[in-house]
Amino acid sequence: MLEIGLVGLGTIARAQHLPAIAANPGMQLAAIASRNARLDGVASYPDLAALLAAEPAIAAISLCTPPQGRFDLAMAALQAGRHLMLEKPPGATLSEIGALQDAAQARGLTLFATWHSREAAAVEAARAWLSGKTLSSVTIEWREDVRKWHPGQEWIWKAGGLGVFDPGINALSILTALVPDVVLLRADLHIPQGRETPIAADLHLSAQGVPITATFDWRLAKDEIWRIRFETDQGTLMLDDGGAQASIDGTVLHSGENREYTRLYARFAQLVAAGQSDVDLAPLRLVADAFLIGTHHSTHPFTP
Amino acid sequence: MLEIGLVGLGTIARAQHLPAIAANPGMQLAAIASRNARLDGVASYPDLAALLAAEPAIAAISLCTPPQGRFDLAMAALQAGRHLMLEKPPGATLSEIGALQDAAQARGLTLFATWHSREAAAVEAARAWLSGKTLSSVTIEWREDVRKWHPGQEWIWKAGGLGVFDPGINALSILTALVPDVVLLRADLHIPQGRETPIAADLHLSAQGVPITATFDWRLAKDEIWRIRFETDQGTLMLDDGGAQASIDGTVLHSGENREYTRLYARFAQLVAAGQSDVDLAPLRLVADAFLIGTHHSTHPFTP
């Protein structure tokens, strides 16, 4: 039985992490750490340091806090000898994840940087269908309403908060799981006046010569869309609803129940049992590249 | 004898690459590619494609062109089966270097991403002196006059041109060669009105808890300085003149002739002979992190 300590009890933790841990027969939620929240029947601590000090038997920590400030928590968990699972993105910077990898390796601990969208219902079917076909282009459209998904959250607009790349990195995580050698060629970042992160971004990418475009937009109030369109020599694959549905030239290939977090925790248990880590930086690397070479455009002020 | 084709015949190529190749007895400059320049006694081509087509016997290419646009050249050289040496920074983005690594590995070719400042005269002595001592802080000051070093160059101010990180990355390459697990905590980027890249940057970093600050500034007309100060439990190590001189509490530890490029080409020949690659992304990763989480500050317009 793998005992888990969960840190951060926000929306994503309650909606996804708690049910997924409860559904895993080899896993037990042994404690939580949260400044404000408590959970009936589970040991609750105000912060990770208190949890680590009081619960030496908890072998693994799962972090669901925002990326800013997550590094210190992650390093504390590893230094206390605990396996570690990280929500996406695995850190605020690439360099901090490098340091976490070194710390985990030095202690023989599992570090698992999760990308939940890679576990979406139809991603595996899409991979199988694309295999052996010749890709001619990829078009990503990821448009949603920031007011709906991040009501009142200020951290997303601060430097390091990623802005529209917070959802967009999910698309990039699917893309890099299905297509090798994705390279960023150009990025246009649309940043509301007075904010530090983009509300929309247009990317031009390439994978071994195949053109890829991505449009991320947080300003859509209706008809949200999370779609990746793959044009091939044998038809068009459409991955919709963030990877939940795949169709070929309009005919459904695969559609299924969302089991993303159930699969992530199953994989975490496997990694711990095998003494392995899984840290793929490709999605965050593309986001860092977009900030590195991106052209900034000032747009209308955003009112929450 | 390793035959080299040199691409780009700007200031750095003439001042550093040509003499270093000439000084290496196991190496021969077999051709150059340059839109405007020619070199007496050496086959000259208008671009890399012409060089590759006409010179199948040239085993290795050295790229000295600016980072923007370098990716297509680098990929063309690898796809033509040539070993490849890259000036710093090795690319405009991290993702493109990942694709180059894959291409080199797939073809059994050497890819060498150089960081010339790591070969500065006193860096090795500094590493030896730091070994076994306890670091308490590191302070980097890298101040120079952009008008002197980049007269009339517009690319440094365009998105992807790195701005003051063009020299600053040299400091970061020395730092990451001497100190493990350097993590970026905060960055302030000072960007002249109407430009896209910073003229100055202040970084707060950390290496296993040791505080590191870095100040990069392109606005200094006199008394330029390229200094890294290491405070330890056994005294202060000062690395000056971009790594050329090391002193301990004011007493010179090491000072020597600049042989950076001679050492780089010797290393390139070794890597080719051994069938190995050497690509350390740590310096560029820190720069990408600085753009990723950096706070932008608008400063006075820059007049060349």
Coordinates of C-alpha atoms in Angstrom, one line a residue, chain B:
Chain B
M1 CA 43.5 15.8 -41.1
L2 CA 40.0 17.1 -40.3
E3 CA 38.7 19.4 -43.0
I4 CA 36.5 22.2 -41.8
G5 CA 34.0 24.4 -43.6
L6 CA 33.4 27.7 -41.8
V7 CA 30.0 29.5 -42.2
G8 CA 29.7 33.2 -41.5
L9 CA 32.8 35.4 -41.8
G10 CA 32.0 38.2 -39.3
T11 CA 34.0 39.7 -36.5
I12 CA 34.2 36.6 -34.3
A13 CA 35.1 34.3 -37.2
R14 CA 38.0 36.5 -38.3
A15 CA 39.3 37.4 -34.8
Q16 CA 39.0 33.9 -33.2
H17 CA 37.9 31.0 -35.5
L18 CA 40.4 31.5 -38.4
P19 CA 43.5 31.8 -36.1
A20 CA 42.4 28.9 -34.0
I21 CA 41.8 26.6 -37.0
A22 CA 45.2 27.7 -38.5
A23 CA 46.9 26.9 -35.2
N24 CA 45.6 23.3 -35.1
P25 CA 48.0 20.9 -36.8
G26 CA 45.3 18.3 -37.2
M27 CA 42.8 20.6 -38.9
Q28 CA 42.5 22.4 -42.2
L29 CA 40.2 25.2 -43.3
A30 CA 38.9 23.8 -46.5
A31 CA 36.2 26.2 -47.5
I32 CA 34.1 29.2 -46.3
A33 CA 30.6 30.2 -46.9
S34 CA 29.7 33.9 -46.7
R35 CA 27.3 36.1 -48.6
N36 CA 29.7 38.9 -49.0
A37 CA 33.2 37.9 -47.9
R38 CA 35.9 35.8 -49.6
L39 CA 39.1 34.5 -48.3
D40 CA 42.3 34.3 -50.3
G41 CA 43.5 30.8 -51.0
V42 CA 40.3 29.1 -49.6
A43 CA 37.4 27.9 -51.6
S44 CA 34.6 30.4 -51.0
Y45 CA 30.8 29.8 -51.5
P46 CA 27.9 32.2 -51.2
D47 CA 26.0 30.0 -48.8
L48 CA 26.2 26.7 -46.9
A49 CA 24.0 24.8 -49.5
A50 CA 26.6 25.6 -52.2
L51 CA 29.5 24.6 -50.0
L52 CA 27.8 21.2 -49.0
A53 CA 27.0 20.4 -52.7
A54 CA 30.5 21.2 -54.0
E55 CA 32.6 19.8 -51.1
P56 CA 31.5 16.3 -50.2
A57 CA 34.9 15.6 -48.6
I58 CA 34.6 18.3 -45.9
A59 CA 33.7 16.3 -42.8
A60 CA 32.9 19.1 -40.4
I61 CA 31.1 22.5 -40.4
S62 CA 31.6 25.3 -37.9
L63 CA 28.8 27.8 -37.7
C64 CA 29.5 31.4 -36.7
T65 CA 26.3 33.1 -37.9
P66 CA 23.9 34.9 -35.5
P67 CA 21.5 32.5 -33.6
Q68 CA 18.4 33.5 -35.6
G69 CA 18.3 31.5 -38.7
R70 CA 21.1 29.2 -37.5
F71 CA 18.8 26.2 -37.1
D72 CA 18.2 25.6 -40.8
L73 CA 21.9 25.8 -41.5
A74 CA 22.7 23.4 -38.7
M75 CA 20.1 20.9 -39.8
A76 CA 21.3 21.1 -43.4
A77 CA 24.9 20.4 -42.3
L78 CA 23.8 17.4 -40.2
Q79 CA 21.5 16.1 -43.0
A80 CA 24.4 16.3 -45.3
G81 CA 26.3 14.0 -42.9
R82 CA 28.8 16.6 -41.5
H83 CA 29.9 17.0 -37.9
L84 CA 28.9 20.3 -36.5
M85 CA 30.4 22.9 -34.1
L86 CA 28.1 25.7 -33.0
E87 CA 29.1 29.2 -31.7
K88 CA 27.3 30.2 -28.5
P89 CA 24.4 30.3 -28.0
P90 CA 23.9 27.0 -29.9
G91 CA 20.5 28.1 -31.1
A92 CA 17.7 30.6 -30.9
T93 CA 15.6 28.2 -28.9
L94 CA 16.0 25.1 -26.7
S95 CA 13.6 23.0 -28.8
E96 CA 15.7 23.5 -32.0
I97 CA 18.8 22.2 -30.2
G98 CA 16.8 19.2 -29.1
A99 CA 16.0 18.5 -32.7
L100 CA 19.6 18.9 -33.7
Q101 CA 20.7 16.5 -31.0
D102 CA 18.2 13.9 -32.4
A103 CA 19.5 14.5 -35.9
A104 CA 23.1 14.1 -35.0
Q105 CA 22.5 11.0 -32.9
A106 CA 20.5 9.3 -35.6
R107 CA 23.4 9.8 -38.1
G108 CA 26.3 9.1 -35.7
L109 CA 27.6 12.6 -36.0
T110 CA 29.3 14.9 -33.5
L111 CA 27.4 17.9 -32.3
F112 CA 29.5 20.3 -30.3
A113 CA 27.7 23.3 -28.6
T114 CA 30.6 25.5 -27.6
W115 CA 30.7 27.9 -24.6
H116 CA 34.0 29.8 -25.3
S117 CA 34.1 31.5 -21.9
R118 CA 34.3 28.1 -20.2
E119 CA 37.7 27.8 -21.9
A120 CA 39.0 31.2 -20.5
A121 CA 42.4 31.0 -19.0
A122 CA 41.6 31.0 -15.3
V123 CA 38.4 29.0 -15.2
E124 CA 40.1 25.6 -14.6
A125 CA 42.2 27.1 -11.8
A126 CA 39.0 28.5 -10.2
R127 CA 37.3 25.1 -10.4
A128 CA 40.3 23.5 -8.7
W129 CA 40.4 26.1 -5.9
L130 CA 36.7 26.0 -5.2
S131 CA 36.8 22.2 -4.9
G132 CA 36.2 21.1 -1.2
K133 CA 35.4 24.7 -0.1
T134 CA 31.9 25.8 1.1
L135 CA 30.3 28.4 -1.0
S136 CA 28.3 31.1 0.8
S137 CA 27.4 33.4 -2.1
V138 CA 28.2 34.3 -5.7
T139 CA 27.9 37.7 -7.3
I140 CA 28.1 38.3 -11.1
E141 CA 28.7 41.7 -12.6
W142 CA 28.9 41.8 -16.4
R143 CA 28.9 45.4 -17.6
E144 CA 30.0 46.5 -21.1
D145 CA 29.3 49.0 -23.9
V146 CA 26.9 47.6 -26.5
R147 CA 27.9 50.4 -28.9
K148 CA 31.5 49.1 -28.8
W149 CA 30.7 45.4 -29.1
H150 CA 27.8 45.4 -31.5
P151 CA 28.1 48.6 -33.6
G152 CA 25.2 49.0 -35.9
Q153 CA 23.9 45.5 -35.3
E154 CA 20.1 45.4 -35.3
W155 CA 19.6 41.6 -34.8
I156 CA 20.5 41.9 -31.1
W157 CA 17.4 44.0 -30.5
K158 CA 14.9 41.8 -32.3
A159 CA 12.9 39.1 -30.6
G160 CA 15.2 36.1 -30.2
G161 CA 18.3 38.3 -30.3
L162 CA 18.9 37.8 -26.5
G163 CA 19.9 41.4 -25.9
V164 CA 22.2 41.8 -22.9
F165 CA 22.1 38.0 -22.5
D166 CA 24.3 37.7 -25.5
P167 CA 27.3 38.6 -23.3
G168 CA 25.5 37.6 -20.1
I169 CA 25.2 34.0 -21.2
N170 CA 29.0 33.8 -21.1
A171 CA 28.9 34.5 -17.4
L172 CA 26.1 31.9 -17.0
S173 CA 28.2 29.4 -18.9
I174 CA 31.1 29.9 -16.5
L175 CA 28.8 29.8 -13.4
T176 CA 27.1 26.5 -14.5
A177 CA 30.5 24.9 -15.2
L178 CA 31.6 25.7 -11.6
V179 CA 28.4 25.4 -9.6
P180 CA 25.9 22.6 -9.9
D181 CA 22.1 22.9 -9.8
V182 CA 21.8 26.6 -10.5
V183 CA 18.1 27.6 -10.4
L184 CA 16.6 30.9 -11.5
L185 CA 14.3 32.5 -8.8
R186 CA 13.6 35.9 -10.2
A187 CA 14.5 38.1 -13.2
D188 CA 14.0 41.8 -14.0
L189 CA 14.4 42.6 -17.7
H190 CA 15.0 46.2 -18.7
I191 CA 13.9 46.7 -22.2
P192 CA 14.4 50.0 -24.1
Q193 CA 11.2 51.5 -25.5
G194 CA 10.6 50.2 -29.1
R195 CA 13.0 47.3 -28.7
E196 CA 12.3 43.6 -28.0
T197 CA 15.3 42.5 -26.0
P198 CA 16.7 43.7 -22.7
I199 CA 19.6 46.2 -22.4
A200 CA 20.1 45.2 -18.8
A201 CA 18.9 42.4 -16.5
D202 CA 19.0 41.6 -12.8
L203 CA 18.8 37.9 -11.8
H204 CA 18.3 36.2 -8.5
L205 CA 19.5 32.6 -8.6
S206 CA 20.2 29.8 -6.2
A207 CA 22.4 26.7 -6.1
Q208 CA 21.5 24.2 -3.4
G209 CA 20.6 27.2 -1.2
V210 CA 23.6 29.4 -2.0
P211 CA 22.3 32.8 -3.1
I212 CA 23.6 34.1 -6.5
T213 CA 22.9 37.5 -8.0
A214 CA 23.8 38.5 -11.5
T215 CA 23.8 42.0 -13.0
F216 CA 24.1 42.3 -16.8
D217 CA 24.3 45.8 -18.2
W218 CA 25.0 47.0 -21.7
R219 CA 24.9 50.7 -20.9
L220 CA 28.5 51.1 -19.5
A221 CA 30.7 53.3 -21.7
K222 CA 33.8 53.2 -19.5
D223 CA 35.4 50.7 -17.0
E224 CA 33.8 47.6 -18.4
I225 CA 33.7 44.7 -16.1
W226 CA 33.2 40.9 -16.5
R227 CA 33.5 39.6 -12.9
I228 CA 32.3 36.7 -10.8
R229 CA 32.9 36.8 -7.1
F230 CA 32.7 33.6 -5.1
E231 CA 32.5 34.0 -1.3
T232 CA 33.6 30.8 0.6
D233 CA 34.5 29.7 4.1
Q234 CA 38.1 30.0 3.1
G235 CA 38.3 33.3 1.4
T236 CA 37.0 35.1 -1.7
L237 CA 37.7 34.0 -5.2
M238 CA 37.5 36.7 -7.9
L239 CA 37.2 35.7 -11.5
D240 CA 37.9 38.7 -13.6
D241 CA 38.1 39.8 -17.3
G242 CA 35.5 37.2 -18.3
G243 CA 37.4 34.3 -16.7
A244 CA 40.9 35.3 -17.8
Q245 CA 42.2 36.1 -14.3
A246 CA 41.6 34.5 -10.9
S247 CA 42.6 36.0 -7.6
I248 CA 42.2 34.9 -3.9
D249 CA 41.6 37.7 -1.5
G250 CA 43.5 40.0 -3.9
T251 CA 46.4 37.7 -4.6
V252 CA 46.6 36.4 -8.2
L253 CA 45.9 32.7 -8.5
H254 CA 46.1 32.4 -12.2
S255 CA 46.4 34.6 -15.2
G256 CA 47.2 33.6 -18.7
E257 CA 46.9 34.1 -22.4
N258 CA 43.5 33.8 -24.1
R259 CA 43.4 30.4 -25.8
E260 CA 39.6 29.9 -25.7
Y261 CA 39.1 29.1 -29.4
T262 CA 42.3 27.1 -29.7
R263 CA 40.9 24.9 -26.9
L264 CA 37.5 24.7 -28.5
Y265 CA 38.8 23.5 -31.8
A266 CA 41.1 21.0 -30.1
R267 CA 38.0 19.7 -28.2
F268 CA 36.0 19.5 -31.4
A269 CA 38.7 17.3 -33.0
Q270 CA 38.7 15.1 -29.9
L271 CA 34.9 14.7 -30.0
V272 CA 34.9 13.8 -33.7
A273 CA 37.7 11.3 -33.2
A274 CA 35.9 9.7 -30.3
G275 CA 32.5 9.8 -32.0
Q276 CA 31.0 11.8 -29.2
S277 CA 28.8 14.9 -28.8
D278 CA 28.9 17.7 -26.2
V279 CA 25.7 19.7 -25.8
D280 CA 25.2 21.4 -22.4
L281 CA 22.0 23.5 -22.4
A282 CA 22.3 24.8 -18.9
P283 CA 23.3 28.4 -19.8
L284 CA 20.6 28.8 -22.5
R285 CA 18.1 27.2 -20.2
L286 CA 18.7 29.9 -17.6
V287 CA 18.2 32.6 -20.2
A288 CA 15.0 31.0 -21.4
D289 CA 13.9 30.8 -17.7
A290 CA 14.7 34.5 -17.3
F291 CA 12.4 35.4 -20.2
L292 CA 9.8 32.8 -19.0
I293 CA 9.4 34.3 -15.5
G294 CA 11.0 37.7 -15.9
T295 CA 9.3 40.9 -15.1
H296 CA 9.6 43.4 -18.0
H297 CA 10.5 47.0 -17.3
S298 CA 10.4 49.7 -20.0
T299 CA 13.5 51.9 -20.1
H300 CA 14.8 54.9 -22.1
P301 CA 14.9 54.4 -25.9
F302 CA 18.3 53.2 -27.1
T303 CA 20.0 55.3 -29.8
P304 CA 22.9 53.4 -31.5

